[in-house]
Amino acid sequence: MANQSPKPQQATSTAKTSSIALLSTLSAVVIDTETTGLDTTKDRIIQIGGVHIKSGVLDETDNCNQLLNPERLIPDISRNIHGISDQDVCNSPTFSEFRSEFKNWLGESVVIGHSIGFDLAMFKREHELSKSKWVAPRTIDIRHMVDILSPNLPNFSLETLASWQKIQVHDRHDALADAVMTAKVFLALVPLLREKGIRTLAELENACRKIDNRSVDEIKSGWYDFLYQPNNGPLHYSPARIDSYPYQHLVSEIMSSPICFAKSKDTVAYVLNVLMDKKISSIVIKPLESGSKYGIVTERDILRAINTSGMAALEMPIQNLATFPLKTVKYNEYLFRAIGMMDRLRFRHLGVEGSNKEIIGMLTSRDLIRQKSTDAVNIGDAVLHAETEQDLASAWSNLSQVAIGLDRENVDVRNIATIISEELRAITRQACIMAEKEMIDNGLGPAPVPYCMLVLGSGGRGESLLAMDQDNAIVYHEGEPGSETDRWFEKIGQRTSELLNIAGVPYCKGNIMASNPEWRMGISQWKSMIESWISRTRPDDLLKTDIFFDAIAVHGDQSLMGEITQHAYELGSASRSFLSLMATNASNVHSPLTMFKRFKLIDGRIDVKMGGILPIFSAARVESIRNKIFLKSTPERLNALIEKGKPVELIDNLTEAHRIILTAILKQQLFDLENGILLSNRIAPDKMKPGLRNNLRWALEQVPSVTDLLGVPAK
């Protein structure tokens, strides 16, 4: 018999869930009901059970377990199943009396259930009987999930699904127990969906809509059709409104500079005079010993000391009040990272480090007071301080929402791509740090030799959009392939890739990952490999070379990356055959436009990577190698070529074409993301606004001019 708790516990959040929310970090409510029967037009609810999943973790303490008076007799056939009698519910509230309380607990959460269409139909009926408005929640049915994953199971009962996933079955047909079991099955199925490329709520909904037979059978049984999608539009949109300023401006742009320093032995009175004279709120304290960390003293520190010790505090050495070490942020970081760090640490001051790690400025809460930050700005700091798989996934899950908000604020797509790329680098760095710690904790020891983790491809160029996957590599100081040293780096490469995949960055389909021995070598092997790429220049070698020349160091000893990069540029710039083949390859443009400037459509879309953006960034890369330009991004490489004598108009046109094509790709990806469509570089021109569609046509017309940039005869 069901146990009755007087009230559901208070839910922690009622915020709407975004279409692009990762299933692995989803917050939702899992519900189940017991009823007087199975007729959705006549029967009534007699028990509601529910439990919260918070950021991908089941919280059994935040639950609802309520018996309800159905205002009718409970048939014997139903009582024999759930064990709830008329006597059990005679003093319970009716649904109408309990409705508001349950609605407050449920909030606007996504609802998960087993055969949930039946429960929703019952809720709809109860609302109609109580003459109250019925608003269907956003819903997931684990039966639909199983249809995607294993449609040939003998049956789809909750017992079968639980046993399939090795989840203990107990107290069946108690609403709360069934809700908890359903929640555990859901969480067990999420990694299996990820293996099939289904990671977000919208992608799951889209996949479920394709299970036609299931939906038809459920509707015929009177179940609520929560998958209905009117006019082929998205069921749900992701409202995103964020302050774009922190994503477009660097710390160096608003920091206070120059700053004042004090010696550790200076008195409090002296420092107070400096603060008042300079009208500043803090001062940096130089360390007593060379090489030690700087400290900080704020006006609040001095006021507290005077409050505690009176005027005697003025004669104290300032080091007695200082906080060591001074927390710092790099001068070339975007403001959103600093905001996230200050919010996490509850600090009002951050030191600003220059290129040589010297303190060149101070960032204060006063500097940021005009900036209204939202939770989204904390993604960068959250990634950098993630300690578990769940932390990493939760932090990363906000990235797409940030991209949506920035696009709606009309932020330049190149800035958005930079933000996405920086976070890709940050999550790769943190995944590597976490994997390194696990290696030590598991008794495998620290890295046997110095090493460096690299991010390759578009992430290295700073041009990643949302259809990304992993492109990473490791260079270590010394060690032969297959040696004990190499096996250590194989393990950390595998674990880093696994953590990234769990967090939401899929495995690379081309296996360009540090777990692959071709992308994990000692420095001498790397140099030999680069030499072979440049000397042989086979098609496969060209692809690897392209990816490598966009690499950037994200963790470890960056001098290792610098050494092999220098080696690669020296060899590449000196090899005429290599440069000629690279140039020919980059200029092989297959335009997605017909001779009459119409789009070549396949299934209503065009691929604007192969015939659009790829020739531009490939040509810029070739010329950067030829001219030893050690810049990474395509616009930077192109602009640097002006100083090498390339025509300004040609460079400007290619740079603008690059921006327009990136914009078109991002807007298509954002649409596809919210509709659960697999992300790619293929866009549907008829879905674009006329202005952008015309701009895209112009941009694609500019692409063949890469032959002029490269000096390759047009075909």
XYZ file of C-alpha atoms in Angstrom:
715
model
C 0.000 0.000 0.000
C 1.250 3.461 -0.777
C 2.645 5.681 1.942
C 1.321 9.203 2.023
C 3.546 12.198 2.712
C 1.560 15.332 3.573
C 3.357 17.635 1.163
C 5.746 17.350 -1.764
C 9.124 18.849 -0.968
C 9.888 22.225 -2.504
C 11.446 22.067 -5.935
C 14.715 23.921 -6.398
C 13.990 25.459 -9.789
C 11.048 26.233 -12.044
C 12.989 27.540 -15.014
C 12.103 26.345 -18.490
C 14.496 23.858 -20.006
C 16.226 24.725 -23.259
C 15.852 22.540 -26.347
C 19.611 22.338 -26.517
C 20.052 21.069 -22.948
C 22.333 18.043 -22.754
C 20.535 14.921 -21.578
C 23.514 14.099 -19.349
C 23.002 17.320 -17.363
C 19.236 17.585 -17.668
C 17.143 18.790 -14.748
C 13.704 17.176 -14.801
C 10.899 15.608 -12.778
C 10.086 11.917 -13.131
C 6.451 11.132 -12.355
C 4.126 8.142 -12.156
C 0.488 7.724 -11.227
C -1.779 5.009 -9.918
C -5.372 5.200 -11.103
C -8.787 3.617 -10.688
C -8.395 2.052 -14.137
C -6.965 2.432 -17.630
C -9.796 4.350 -19.332
C -8.511 7.894 -19.824
C -12.056 9.165 -20.407
C -13.591 7.763 -17.183
C -10.981 6.846 -14.572
C -9.313 8.991 -11.894
C -5.879 9.413 -10.329
C -5.469 8.004 -6.812
C -1.698 8.423 -6.289
C 0.968 10.746 -7.675
C 4.630 9.904 -7.204
C 7.486 12.032 -8.406
C 11.202 12.636 -7.928
C 13.667 15.229 -9.176
C 16.718 14.763 -11.381
C 19.010 17.744 -10.885
C 21.751 18.434 -13.424
C 21.823 14.772 -14.397
C 21.842 13.418 -10.827
C 18.892 11.704 -9.125
C 17.828 13.411 -5.882
C 15.492 11.000 -4.105
C 15.058 13.444 -1.201
C 13.222 15.942 -3.423
C 10.091 13.912 -4.019
C 6.327 13.910 -4.083
C 4.195 11.013 -2.798
C 0.522 11.850 -2.486
C -2.643 9.743 -2.251
C -5.751 11.356 -3.757
C -9.448 10.835 -3.184
C -10.945 9.927 -6.613
C -14.488 10.622 -5.385
C -15.532 7.199 -6.623
C -15.000 3.586 -5.630
C -11.748 1.847 -6.583
C -12.517 -1.345 -8.568
C -11.187 -4.627 -7.197
C -9.221 -5.297 -10.395
C -7.254 -2.071 -9.883
C -6.863 -2.523 -6.115
C -5.337 -5.960 -6.702
C -2.580 -4.313 -8.769
C -1.567 -1.295 -6.693
C -2.968 -2.269 -3.284
C -4.677 1.081 -2.676
C -8.130 0.739 -1.117
C -11.070 3.100 -0.670
C -10.190 3.324 3.029
C -6.633 4.413 2.189
C -7.810 7.459 0.222
C -11.022 8.448 1.972
C -9.303 11.225 3.991
C -6.929 12.307 1.213
C -7.341 15.533 -0.762
C -8.980 15.482 -4.154
C -6.913 16.314 -7.215
C -8.576 19.713 -7.342
C -7.460 20.413 -3.767
C -3.922 19.175 -4.380
C -3.473 20.655 -7.865
C -1.877 23.993 -6.919
C 0.552 22.394 -4.512
C 1.631 19.849 -7.101
C 1.913 22.509 -9.803
C 4.257 24.572 -7.614
C 6.434 21.531 -6.941
C 6.513 20.561 -10.604
C 7.232 24.065 -11.846
C 8.076 24.210 -15.547
C 10.355 21.186 -15.433
C 10.695 18.626 -18.172
C 8.606 15.596 -17.201
C 9.911 12.044 -17.656
C 7.877 8.879 -17.308
C 7.234 5.340 -18.456
C 4.283 5.222 -20.862
C 3.883 8.836 -19.831
C 1.248 9.575 -22.464
C -1.249 7.720 -20.265
C -0.340 9.743 -17.160
C -0.602 12.998 -19.113
C -4.033 12.045 -20.424
C -5.117 11.421 -16.834
C -3.730 14.760 -15.702
C -5.559 16.464 -18.554
C -8.812 14.795 -17.533
C -8.347 15.790 -13.879
C -7.779 19.404 -14.886
C -10.918 19.371 -17.015
C -12.972 17.946 -14.140
C -11.650 20.628 -11.791
C -12.309 23.294 -14.452
C -8.683 24.411 -14.434
C -6.345 25.190 -17.318
C -4.241 22.292 -18.638
C -0.787 23.104 -20.006
C 1.130 20.064 -21.186
C 4.696 19.875 -19.863
C 7.693 19.119 -22.031
C 7.920 15.351 -21.875
C 10.215 12.340 -22.342
C 8.981 8.746 -22.391
C 11.627 6.125 -21.600
C 9.684 3.632 -23.748
C 10.445 5.822 -26.749
C 14.097 5.946 -25.749
C 14.187 2.150 -25.711
C 12.514 2.045 -29.128
C 15.519 3.973 -30.429
C 18.090 1.856 -28.605
C 16.721 -1.687 -28.516
C 13.361 -2.065 -30.251
C 13.524 -5.880 -30.128
C 13.236 -6.328 -26.376
C 10.619 -8.994 -25.489
C 8.400 -6.313 -23.955
C 8.643 -2.744 -22.711
C 7.372 -3.107 -19.155
C 9.193 -1.123 -16.485
C 10.393 -4.406 -14.931
C 11.947 -5.490 -18.235
C 13.640 -2.153 -18.826
C 15.015 -2.095 -15.273
C 16.305 -5.659 -15.497
C 17.868 -4.902 -18.894
C 19.874 -2.124 -17.264
C 20.557 -4.188 -14.104
C 18.441 -1.918 -11.896
C 16.809 -3.487 -8.861
C 13.030 -3.851 -9.086
C 11.014 -3.325 -5.914
C 7.622 -2.019 -4.744
C 6.097 -2.169 -8.224
C 2.896 -0.215 -8.722
C 3.725 2.224 -5.966
C 3.845 5.561 -7.767
C 6.918 6.927 -5.976
C 8.892 3.670 -6.253
C 8.023 3.423 -9.949
C 9.064 7.045 -10.491
C 12.444 6.397 -8.845
C 12.940 3.246 -10.940
C 11.994 5.156 -14.103
C 14.513 7.865 -13.220
C 17.273 5.280 -12.828
C 16.414 3.702 -16.180
C 16.453 7.133 -17.857
C 19.908 7.940 -16.470
C 21.201 4.532 -17.583
C 19.937 5.082 -21.141
C 21.502 8.527 -21.611
C 25.062 7.211 -22.292
C 23.611 4.702 -24.786
C 21.867 7.517 -26.647
C 25.111 9.481 -26.670
C 26.779 6.600 -28.506
C 24.123 7.014 -31.214
C 24.826 10.733 -31.494
C 21.731 11.791 -29.505
C 22.944 14.224 -26.877
C 20.385 17.002 -26.464
C 16.739 17.175 -25.504
C 15.767 18.387 -28.987
C 17.701 15.572 -30.673
C 15.887 13.017 -28.516
C 12.508 14.583 -29.276
C 13.267 14.587 -32.987
C 14.300 10.922 -32.892
C 11.169 9.979 -30.933
C 8.883 11.649 -33.466
C 10.148 9.196 -36.069
C 8.729 6.237 -34.124
C 5.426 6.410 -35.952
C 3.864 3.103 -34.881
C 4.333 3.774 -31.194
C 2.730 7.218 -31.386
C -0.249 5.962 -33.410
C -0.917 3.097 -30.994
C -0.731 5.394 -27.988
C -3.104 7.958 -29.487
C -5.612 5.224 -30.334
C -5.528 4.194 -26.671
C -6.493 7.705 -25.617
C -3.028 8.710 -24.464
C -1.915 12.320 -24.693
C 0.155 13.055 -27.848
C 3.012 15.085 -26.378
C 5.110 14.657 -29.534
C 2.693 16.576 -31.757
C 4.573 19.218 -33.759
C 2.312 21.741 -35.518
C 3.317 23.177 -38.895
C 6.635 21.327 -38.834
C 8.006 23.980 -36.487
C 9.873 23.430 -33.251
C 7.799 22.483 -30.239
C 9.919 24.611 -27.964
C 12.298 27.491 -28.394
C 15.254 28.452 -26.241
C 14.790 31.990 -24.968
C 18.262 33.433 -24.632
C 18.957 36.992 -23.630
C 22.417 37.725 -22.312
C 24.675 40.713 -21.985
C 27.057 40.342 -24.896
C 29.584 42.926 -23.670
C 31.693 40.465 -21.603
C 32.003 38.227 -24.660
C 33.247 40.980 -26.950
C 35.702 42.851 -24.747
C 38.974 41.891 -23.121
C 40.125 42.419 -19.549
C 42.800 44.812 -20.805
C 40.123 47.151 -22.168
C 38.612 48.074 -18.792
C 41.294 47.230 -16.215
C 42.702 50.003 -14.018
C 46.270 50.854 -14.948
C 48.887 51.798 -13.896
C 48.589 50.288 -10.437
C 50.310 51.059 -7.142
C 52.672 48.748 -5.311
C 53.750 48.664 -1.688
C 56.544 46.822 0.072
C 55.652 44.179 2.638
C 57.293 46.225 5.419
C 55.511 49.504 4.597
C 53.168 50.619 7.352
C 49.405 50.573 7.144
C 49.408 54.364 7.563
C 51.645 54.775 4.506
C 49.465 52.513 2.385
C 46.296 54.277 3.535
C 47.759 57.602 2.425
C 48.557 56.119 -0.994
C 45.012 54.789 -1.404
C 43.500 58.161 -0.477
C 45.922 60.156 -2.615
C 45.476 57.979 -5.703
C 41.738 57.455 -5.075
C 42.029 53.701 -5.509
C 40.519 50.819 -3.529
C 43.460 48.388 -3.422
C 47.229 48.116 -3.596
C 49.492 45.271 -4.692
C 51.986 44.058 -2.076
C 55.411 43.032 -3.308
C 56.640 39.739 -1.837
C 59.531 39.642 0.630
C 61.376 37.016 -1.386
C 62.161 37.064 -5.088
C 59.988 34.648 -7.027
C 57.196 34.602 -4.437
C 53.611 35.541 -5.220
C 52.242 39.076 -4.978
C 49.578 39.907 -2.406
C 46.792 42.468 -2.124
C 45.386 44.820 0.501
C 42.070 46.603 0.010
C 40.549 49.571 1.767
C 38.187 47.152 3.516
C 41.143 45.239 4.958
C 42.457 48.462 6.515
C 39.050 49.455 7.905
C 38.665 46.037 9.531
C 42.125 46.317 11.115
C 41.356 49.773 12.535
C 38.011 48.521 13.840
C 39.769 45.640 15.601
C 43.001 47.254 16.837
C 42.218 50.960 16.821
C 44.838 53.502 15.779
C 47.609 51.033 16.637
C 46.770 49.283 13.381
C 48.297 52.186 11.458
C 51.774 51.248 12.687
C 51.524 47.598 11.606
C 53.486 46.363 8.578
C 51.081 46.072 5.665
C 51.986 42.395 5.131
C 49.986 41.627 8.311
C 46.803 42.592 6.457
C 47.683 41.303 3.011
C 46.059 38.356 1.273
C 48.550 36.099 -0.503
C 48.583 35.176 -3.287
C 46.871 37.827 -5.366
C 44.359 36.096 -7.646
C 44.984 37.050 -11.247
C 43.500 36.920 -14.721
C 45.389 37.320 -17.997
C 45.160 40.638 -19.809
C 43.983 39.031 -23.071
C 41.136 37.006 -21.542
C 37.554 37.916 -22.338
C 35.710 39.646 -19.523
C 33.252 36.792 -19.062
C 36.051 34.644 -17.621
C 36.955 37.324 -15.089
C 33.297 37.794 -14.136
C 32.890 34.068 -13.591
C 36.051 33.913 -11.474
C 35.033 36.878 -9.313
C 31.588 35.402 -8.847
C 32.941 32.004 -7.802
C 35.558 33.372 -5.414
C 33.355 36.228 -4.165
C 36.285 38.588 -4.822
C 36.031 42.274 -5.656
C 39.565 42.600 -7.051
C 41.652 40.611 -9.511
C 45.204 41.352 -10.562
C 45.815 41.459 -14.305
C 48.845 39.580 -15.659
C 50.776 40.791 -18.684
C 52.450 38.607 -21.291
C 55.427 37.998 -18.991
C 53.214 37.283 -15.952
C 53.981 40.705 -14.471
C 51.106 42.557 -12.760
C 50.066 45.325 -15.152
C 46.617 46.258 -13.940
C 43.737 45.640 -11.573
C 40.182 44.596 -12.383
C 37.607 45.548 -9.758
C 33.900 45.121 -9.211
C 33.619 48.852 -9.788
C 35.034 48.342 -13.276
C 32.308 45.777 -13.913
C 29.417 47.453 -12.146
C 27.763 48.409 -15.417
C 27.908 44.821 -16.617
C 24.888 42.717 -15.719
C 26.171 39.164 -15.842
C 24.001 36.112 -16.100
C 24.677 32.504 -15.178
C 25.877 31.954 -18.738
C 29.042 33.991 -18.227
C 30.210 31.509 -15.616
C 30.794 28.749 -18.170
C 34.469 29.559 -18.607
C 35.214 29.560 -14.898
C 33.047 26.487 -14.319
C 34.978 24.520 -16.952
C 38.322 25.537 -15.483
C 37.311 24.364 -12.007
C 35.425 21.183 -12.891
C 36.479 18.207 -10.767
C 34.117 15.439 -11.899
C 32.580 14.158 -15.130
C 29.291 15.752 -14.105
C 30.955 19.106 -13.357
C 32.540 19.115 -16.797
C 29.313 18.182 -18.575
C 27.259 20.719 -16.600
C 29.671 23.527 -17.396
C 29.940 22.644 -21.091
C 26.181 22.298 -21.515
C 25.729 26.083 -21.361
C 27.912 26.787 -24.383
C 25.204 26.437 -27.019
C 22.896 28.669 -24.996
C 25.625 31.309 -24.918
C 26.009 31.046 -28.699
C 22.257 31.538 -29.150
C 22.271 34.598 -26.907
C 25.280 36.159 -28.603
C 23.779 35.607 -32.044
C 20.549 37.262 -30.962
C 22.616 40.197 -29.698
C 24.097 40.457 -33.234
C 27.617 39.737 -32.026
C 30.098 39.214 -34.883
C 30.241 35.521 -35.745
C 34.033 35.601 -35.545
C 33.816 36.638 -31.896
C 31.309 33.850 -31.258
C 33.623 31.350 -32.954
C 36.494 32.612 -30.803
C 34.454 32.100 -27.627
C 33.429 28.582 -28.688
C 37.021 27.723 -29.610
C 38.428 29.096 -26.363
C 35.963 27.010 -24.395
C 36.834 23.948 -26.491
C 40.466 24.522 -25.587
C 39.554 25.114 -21.942
C 37.490 21.940 -21.642
C 40.257 19.933 -23.342
C 42.768 21.395 -20.895
C 40.574 20.621 -17.884
C 39.760 17.105 -19.100
C 43.493 16.478 -19.428
C 44.140 17.842 -15.917
C 41.377 15.634 -14.511
C 42.742 12.587 -16.360
C 46.220 13.346 -15.037
C 44.910 13.459 -11.460
C 43.078 10.166 -11.953
C 46.305 8.578 -13.209
C 48.059 9.603 -10.001
C 45.132 8.553 -7.786
C 45.075 5.135 -9.502
C 48.733 4.533 -8.730
C 50.035 5.137 -12.266
C 52.062 8.130 -11.162
C 52.566 11.572 -12.700
C 53.694 12.160 -16.275
C 57.011 10.335 -16.769
C 58.385 13.180 -18.918
C 57.219 16.725 -19.770
C 54.395 16.818 -22.317
C 51.963 19.139 -24.029
C 48.313 18.643 -24.997
C 47.322 20.232 -28.306
C 44.010 21.205 -29.881
C 44.052 20.981 -33.678
C 41.948 22.081 -36.632
C 39.248 24.747 -36.266
C 39.632 24.778 -32.479
C 43.270 25.725 -32.924
C 42.393 28.415 -35.486
C 39.739 29.845 -33.176
C 36.993 29.180 -35.722
C 34.958 26.365 -34.186
C 31.204 26.564 -34.385
C 28.761 24.102 -32.852
C 29.244 21.074 -35.141
C 32.557 20.259 -33.498
C 34.272 17.094 -32.455
C 37.581 16.264 -30.823
C 40.831 17.052 -32.627
C 43.694 16.726 -30.162
C 47.232 15.422 -29.888
C 50.075 14.977 -27.406
C 53.762 15.706 -27.818
C 56.059 14.486 -25.052
C 59.746 14.989 -24.432
C 61.159 11.538 -25.190
C 60.092 7.911 -25.417
C 59.715 5.290 -28.099
C 56.330 4.186 -29.489
C 54.959 1.342 -27.373
C 57.334 2.077 -24.492
C 56.211 2.380 -20.881
C 56.329 6.153 -21.287
C 54.154 5.985 -24.405
C 51.651 3.688 -22.665
C 51.232 6.260 -19.883
C 50.376 8.916 -22.460
C 48.087 6.485 -24.269
C 46.063 6.074 -21.075
C 45.815 9.799 -20.418
C 44.865 10.383 -24.061
C 42.111 7.773 -23.841
C 40.732 9.145 -20.576
C 40.860 12.744 -21.804
C 38.875 11.801 -24.910
C 36.399 9.834 -22.816
C 35.825 12.803 -20.499
C 35.336 15.126 -23.461
C 32.832 12.753 -25.052
C 30.849 12.486 -21.818
C 30.859 16.272 -21.450
C 29.458 16.790 -24.952
C 32.442 16.975 -27.337
C 32.085 13.840 -29.521
C 34.919 11.530 -30.464
C 36.633 12.481 -33.716
C 35.291 10.337 -36.558
C 38.723 10.436 -38.192
C 40.375 9.290 -34.944
C 42.508 12.429 -34.720
C 42.938 12.108 -30.962
C 45.834 11.625 -28.577
C 44.620 8.085 -27.874
C 45.733 7.256 -31.449
C 49.527 6.613 -31.642
C 49.676 8.674 -34.862
C 48.756 11.735 -32.788
C 50.777 10.878 -29.668
C 54.560 10.865 -30.011
C 57.846 11.981 -28.529
C 59.339 15.160 -29.924
C 61.869 13.363 -32.149
C 59.110 11.137 -33.595
C 56.973 14.214 -34.228
C 59.785 15.846 -36.158
C 60.306 12.717 -38.221
C 56.583 12.462 -38.921
C 56.408 16.092 -40.045
C 59.393 15.505 -42.330
C 57.619 12.528 -43.911
C 54.392 14.515 -44.386
C 56.205 17.317 -46.153
C 58.458 15.098 -48.274
C 55.859 12.540 -49.392
C 52.809 14.816 -49.634
C 50.267 12.072 -50.207
C 46.573 13.066 -49.928
C 46.380 11.607 -46.429
C 49.562 13.461 -45.471
C 48.082 16.728 -46.732
C 45.064 16.336 -44.466
C 47.246 15.650 -41.443
C 49.516 18.560 -42.285
C 46.535 20.902 -42.624
C 45.250 19.948 -39.194
C 48.682 20.100 -37.576
C 49.522 23.618 -38.795
C 46.433 24.910 -36.968
C 47.474 23.320 -33.651
C 47.661 25.266 -30.423
C 49.020 24.207 -27.015
C 46.408 24.074 -24.240
C 48.145 22.265 -21.367
C 51.634 21.310 -20.285
C 55.057 22.372 -21.516
C 54.281 24.729 -24.398
C 57.943 24.861 -25.448
C 57.527 21.349 -26.863
C 54.800 22.612 -29.169
C 56.936 25.610 -30.066
C 59.845 23.386 -31.061
C 57.905 21.155 -33.447
C 55.972 24.133 -34.860
C 59.212 25.930 -35.651
C 60.547 22.748 -37.256
C 57.393 22.379 -39.367
C 57.440 25.964 -40.604
C 61.128 25.803 -41.474
C 60.645 22.634 -43.522
C 57.324 23.647 -45.045
C 58.374 27.123 -46.151
C 61.518 25.710 -47.800
C 59.781 22.954 -49.793
C 58.533 24.189 -53.171
C 56.887 20.879 -54.027
C 55.063 20.807 -50.712
C 53.805 24.382 -51.052
C 52.809 23.803 -54.678
C 50.777 20.726 -53.813
C 49.165 22.468 -50.826
C 48.276 25.447 -53.013
C 46.837 23.249 -55.757
C 44.778 21.370 -53.222
C 43.475 24.577 -51.613
C 42.516 26.068 -54.974
C 40.484 23.022 -56.006
C 37.156 24.774 -55.465
C 33.913 22.906 -56.140
C 31.526 25.813 -56.043
C 28.014 25.177 -54.709
C 26.768 27.686 -57.276
C 25.648 26.886 -60.802
C 26.903 28.874 -63.787
C 23.761 30.996 -63.378
C 24.661 31.701 -59.709
C 21.939 29.477 -58.314
C 22.521 27.203 -55.340
C 23.247 23.543 -56.066
C 20.822 21.854 -53.693
C 20.927 18.284 -52.411
C 17.924 17.499 -50.224
C 17.278 21.214 -49.982
C 20.748 22.091 -48.663
C 24.197 23.106 -49.861
C 27.571 22.231 -48.351
C 29.292 25.560 -47.728
C 32.409 24.031 -46.224
C 33.912 22.176 -49.190
C 33.059 24.838 -51.746
C 33.032 27.814 -49.439
C 34.909 28.236 -46.220
C 37.505 25.445 -46.602
C 39.277 26.926 -49.660
C 39.574 30.272 -47.839
C 41.112 28.998 -44.606
C 43.239 26.477 -46.544
C 44.663 29.208 -48.795
C 45.362 31.439 -45.792
C 47.160 28.526 -44.123
C 49.331 27.810 -47.185
C 50.394 31.428 -47.429
C 51.116 31.597 -43.692
C 53.475 28.614 -44.075
C 55.110 30.096 -47.167
C 55.705 33.412 -45.391
C 56.369 32.007 -41.896
C 53.383 33.809 -40.402
C 52.922 32.214 -36.988
C 49.299 33.301 -36.611
C 46.394 30.894 -36.334
C 43.094 32.494 -37.277
C 42.135 32.933 -40.922
C 41.415 36.700 -40.688
C 44.764 37.282 -38.944
C 46.624 35.239 -41.542
C 44.890 37.041 -44.410
C 45.490 40.506 -42.989
C 49.163 39.701 -42.388
C 49.496 38.935 -46.099
C 48.797 42.575 -46.972
C 52.237 43.415 -45.567
C 53.623 40.715 -47.868
C 52.306 42.569 -50.917
C 48.985 40.804 -51.492
C 46.214 43.053 -52.969
C 44.147 44.749 -50.284
C 40.853 44.353 -52.189
C 41.439 40.635 -52.674
C 42.201 40.163 -48.967
C 39.214 42.271 -47.901
C 36.840 40.315 -50.144
C 38.057 36.928 -48.910
C 37.954 38.087 -45.288
C 34.379 39.318 -45.679
C 33.359 36.147 -47.549
C 34.811 34.112 -44.693
C 32.691 36.085 -42.190
C 29.486 35.759 -44.206
C 29.846 32.005 -44.712
C 30.585 31.504 -41.006
C 27.468 33.549 -40.186
C 25.298 31.423 -42.476
C 26.664 28.198 -40.962
C 26.114 29.354 -37.387
C 22.548 30.504 -37.972
C 21.701 27.181 -39.633
C 23.327 25.270 -36.784
C 21.352 27.232 -34.192
C 18.111 26.442 -36.034
C 19.053 22.760 -36.336
C 20.137 22.626 -32.704
C 16.761 23.776 -31.432
C 14.999 21.338 -33.761
C 17.080 18.294 -32.905
C 18.649 18.058 -36.377
C 22.181 16.700 -36.699
C 24.572 19.644 -36.873
C 26.701 20.042 -39.985
C 28.067 22.612 -42.429
C 25.118 22.118 -44.779
C 22.634 24.976 -44.908
C 19.166 25.459 -46.368
C 19.125 28.733 -48.359
C 15.327 28.903 -48.430
C 15.290 29.122 -44.621
C 17.577 32.160 -44.627
C 16.572 35.801 -44.551
C 16.804 37.319 -48.051
C 19.637 39.676 -47.074
C 21.846 36.908 -45.732
C 20.959 34.649 -48.666
C 22.107 37.336 -51.130
C 25.248 37.962 -49.090
C 25.987 34.239 -49.085
C 25.712 34.092 -52.868
C 28.174 36.993 -53.128
C 30.541 35.322 -50.655
C 30.549 32.050 -52.589
C 31.306 33.994 -55.769
C 34.491 35.305 -54.101
C 35.855 31.891 -53.125
C 37.456 30.993 -56.513
C 39.682 34.062 -56.138
C 41.836 32.037 -53.730
C 43.694 31.038 -56.913
C 44.837 34.660 -57.225
C 46.000 34.619 -53.614
C 47.935 31.401 -54.143
C 49.261 32.180 -57.613
C 47.677 29.036 -59.034
C 46.199 29.219 -62.550
C 42.398 29.067 -62.480
C 40.872 25.907 -63.936
